[in-house]
């Protein structure tokens, strides 16, 4: 028998039993709950108090990014052998939610670094490139980015027409 889970977010899905009034965190493993708690505590104590000022002044959260690196959050999905934390995708999603809850722009910096830089480099770089192009980024010593600035593209990365060629 399939019931409907109703949680505080008015989210409905099919599960084996009917559950009422339980938040999603009750479905997290102990490990994922520890990630959520650690990142939430950090976000509330270190990001939230300066978030409005960062937004008002359009400042880059450099000091916060260094602290995120110390917590292992700047190379979350990169394996430990390649300088990252080796966390799974759910841990990453939980961390991004908690960071972004405190400051959306800090969440974007962290997400772009992890998803748009570290992930493709980790998946595609040759072993000879790891030391230069992955290790310092996965450890948070350098911050990766994603450039989307070609005229006429708007926000669609797939619309790009620039190609690289040997000069």
Short mmCIF file of C-alpha atoms in Angstrom, two decimals:
data_model
loop_
_atom_site.label_atom_id
_atom_site.label_comp_id
_atom_site.label_asym_id
_atom_site.label_seq_id
_atom_site.Cartn_x
_atom_site.Cartn_y
_atom_site.Cartn_z
CA UNK A 1 0.00 0.00 0.00
CA UNK A 2 1.37 3.36 -1.02
CA UNK A 3 0.57 6.35 1.14
CA UNK A 4 1.39 10.00 0.91
CA UNK A 5 4.09 11.62 2.98
CA UNK A 6 3.11 15.07 4.16
CA UNK A 7 5.90 17.05 5.72
CA UNK A 8 6.18 20.66 6.77
CA UNK A 9 7.07 21.68 3.21
CA UNK A 10 3.77 20.38 1.79
CA UNK A 11 5.82 17.93 -0.24
CA UNK A 12 4.04 14.84 -1.47
CA UNK A 13 5.64 11.61 -2.55
CA UNK A 14 4.80 7.96 -2.48
CA UNK A 15 6.20 5.92 0.36
CA UNK A 16 5.27 2.65 1.99
CA UNK A 17 3.50 4.23 4.96
CA UNK A 18 1.68 7.43 5.67
CA UNK A 19 3.74 9.88 7.68
CA UNK A 20 2.44 13.16 9.07
CA UNK A 21 4.24 16.17 10.49
CA UNK A 22 7.81 14.95 9.99
CA UNK A 23 10.47 17.14 8.42
CA UNK A 24 12.79 15.83 5.73
CA UNK A 25 15.75 15.74 8.13
CA UNK A 26 14.19 12.73 9.85
CA UNK A 27 15.00 10.77 6.69
CA UNK A 28 18.70 11.62 6.67
CA UNK A 29 21.35 9.14 7.73
CA UNK A 30 23.39 10.01 10.81
CA UNK A 31 26.30 11.01 8.55
CA UNK A 32 24.13 13.34 6.48
CA UNK A 33 22.56 14.81 9.60
CA UNK A 34 26.08 15.53 10.92
CA UNK A 35 26.95 17.34 7.68
CA UNK A 36 23.73 19.36 7.91
CA UNK A 37 24.37 20.29 11.53
CA UNK A 38 28.02 21.22 10.95
CA UNK A 39 27.29 23.38 7.91
CA UNK A 40 24.19 24.95 9.49
CA UNK A 41 26.15 25.89 12.62
CA UNK A 42 28.94 27.39 10.52
CA UNK A 43 26.51 29.25 8.28
CA UNK A 44 24.58 30.71 11.21
CA UNK A 45 27.67 31.72 13.16
CA UNK A 46 30.04 32.85 10.39
CA UNK A 47 28.07 33.65 7.23
CA UNK A 48 24.70 34.99 8.36
CA UNK A 49 26.12 37.83 10.53
CA UNK A 50 27.99 39.32 7.52
CA UNK A 51 25.64 38.34 4.68
CA UNK A 52 23.77 41.66 4.48
CA UNK A 53 27.02 43.62 4.44
CA UNK A 54 28.47 41.38 1.71
CA UNK A 55 25.37 41.94 -0.38
CA UNK A 56 25.20 45.68 0.30
CA UNK A 57 28.85 46.23 -0.65
CA UNK A 58 28.97 43.59 -3.40
CA UNK A 59 32.00 42.11 -1.64
CA UNK A 60 33.58 38.75 -2.36
CA UNK A 61 33.42 36.51 0.75
CA UNK A 62 37.13 35.69 0.74
CA UNK A 63 37.50 35.05 4.46
CA UNK A 64 34.42 32.83 4.46
CA UNK A 65 35.71 30.87 1.46
CA UNK A 66 38.92 30.16 3.38
CA UNK A 67 36.90 28.87 6.32
CA UNK A 68 34.74 26.76 3.97
CA UNK A 69 37.96 25.24 2.62
CA UNK A 70 39.13 24.43 6.15
CA UNK A 71 35.84 22.59 6.68
CA UNK A 72 36.39 20.59 3.49
CA UNK A 73 33.52 22.25 1.63
CA UNK A 74 35.48 23.55 -1.36
CA UNK A 75 36.17 20.11 -2.85
CA UNK A 76 33.23 18.16 -1.53
CA UNK A 77 32.73 15.69 -4.37
CA UNK A 78 36.40 15.28 -5.24
CA UNK A 79 37.95 12.14 -3.77
CA UNK A 80 40.40 12.41 -0.90
CA UNK A 81 43.26 11.08 -3.06
CA UNK A 82 42.77 14.11 -5.31
CA UNK A 83 42.66 16.66 -2.49
CA UNK A 84 38.92 16.78 -1.82
CA UNK A 85 36.61 15.61 0.92
CA UNK A 86 35.09 12.69 -0.97
CA UNK A 87 31.53 13.47 0.12
CA UNK A 88 28.51 12.19 -1.74
CA UNK A 89 25.97 14.21 -3.73
CA UNK A 90 23.42 14.35 -0.91
CA UNK A 91 26.03 15.82 1.45
CA UNK A 92 26.83 18.39 -1.23
CA UNK A 93 23.15 19.30 -1.68
CA UNK A 94 22.66 19.63 2.08
CA UNK A 95 25.73 21.86 2.40
CA UNK A 96 24.68 24.10 -0.49
CA UNK A 97 21.21 24.47 1.01
CA UNK A 98 22.59 25.50 4.41
CA UNK A 99 25.19 27.90 3.00
CA UNK A 100 22.68 29.48 0.61
CA UNK A 101 20.12 29.80 3.39
CA UNK A 102 22.58 32.12 5.15
CA UNK A 103 23.86 33.97 2.06
CA UNK A 104 22.83 33.24 -1.51
CA UNK A 105 25.93 34.79 -3.06
CA UNK A 106 28.26 32.73 -0.88
CA UNK A 107 26.24 29.68 -1.89
CA UNK A 108 26.75 30.55 -5.57
CA UNK A 109 30.52 30.95 -5.09
CA UNK A 110 30.72 27.59 -3.32
CA UNK A 111 28.43 25.84 -5.79
CA UNK A 112 30.14 27.21 -8.91
CA UNK A 113 33.53 26.22 -7.54
CA UNK A 114 32.42 22.68 -6.68
CA UNK A 115 30.06 21.98 -9.59
CA UNK A 116 31.28 24.08 -12.49
CA UNK A 117 35.02 23.88 -11.86
CA UNK A 118 36.05 20.97 -9.65
CA UNK A 119 33.57 18.40 -10.97
CA UNK A 120 34.43 18.67 -14.69
CA UNK A 121 38.16 19.00 -14.02
CA UNK A 122 38.06 15.96 -11.73
CA UNK A 123 36.15 13.95 -14.33
CA UNK A 124 38.23 14.96 -17.33
CA UNK A 125 41.77 15.98 -16.43
CA UNK A 126 44.72 13.76 -17.21
CA UNK A 127 46.73 12.49 -14.25
CA UNK A 128 49.56 14.80 -15.36
CA UNK A 129 47.22 17.78 -14.80
CA UNK A 130 45.91 16.88 -11.35
CA UNK A 131 48.65 18.59 -9.33
CA UNK A 132 48.22 21.93 -11.09
CA UNK A 133 44.53 22.04 -12.02
CA UNK A 134 42.74 20.03 -9.33
CA UNK A 135 44.61 19.57 -6.03
CA UNK A 136 44.88 23.27 -5.06
CA UNK A 137 41.24 23.85 -6.04
CA UNK A 138 39.83 20.80 -4.26
CA UNK A 139 41.75 21.83 -1.14
CA UNK A 140 40.34 25.37 -1.41
CA UNK A 141 43.75 27.02 -1.89
CA UNK A 142 42.47 28.39 -5.20
CA UNK A 143 38.92 29.11 -6.30
CA UNK A 144 37.64 27.88 -9.65
CA UNK A 145 35.00 29.59 -11.69
CA UNK A 146 32.91 29.33 -14.82
CA UNK A 147 32.94 32.07 -17.41
CA UNK A 148 29.76 32.79 -19.30
CA UNK A 149 30.49 36.05 -21.01
CA UNK A 150 30.21 35.50 -24.74
CA UNK A 151 27.97 38.19 -26.29
CA UNK A 152 24.54 36.95 -27.26
CA UNK A 153 24.53 33.84 -25.06
CA UNK A 154 22.36 35.14 -22.29
CA UNK A 155 22.40 32.51 -19.55
CA UNK A 156 22.64 29.54 -21.92
CA UNK A 157 26.11 28.00 -21.78
CA UNK A 158 25.19 25.71 -24.68
CA UNK A 159 24.67 28.72 -26.93
CA UNK A 160 28.38 29.51 -27.02
CA UNK A 161 30.11 29.60 -30.38
CA UNK A 162 33.68 30.34 -29.33
CA UNK A 163 36.11 27.52 -30.01
CA UNK A 164 39.70 26.98 -29.03
CA UNK A 165 42.38 26.33 -31.61
CA UNK A 166 46.15 26.19 -31.69
CA UNK A 167 47.67 29.51 -32.76
#
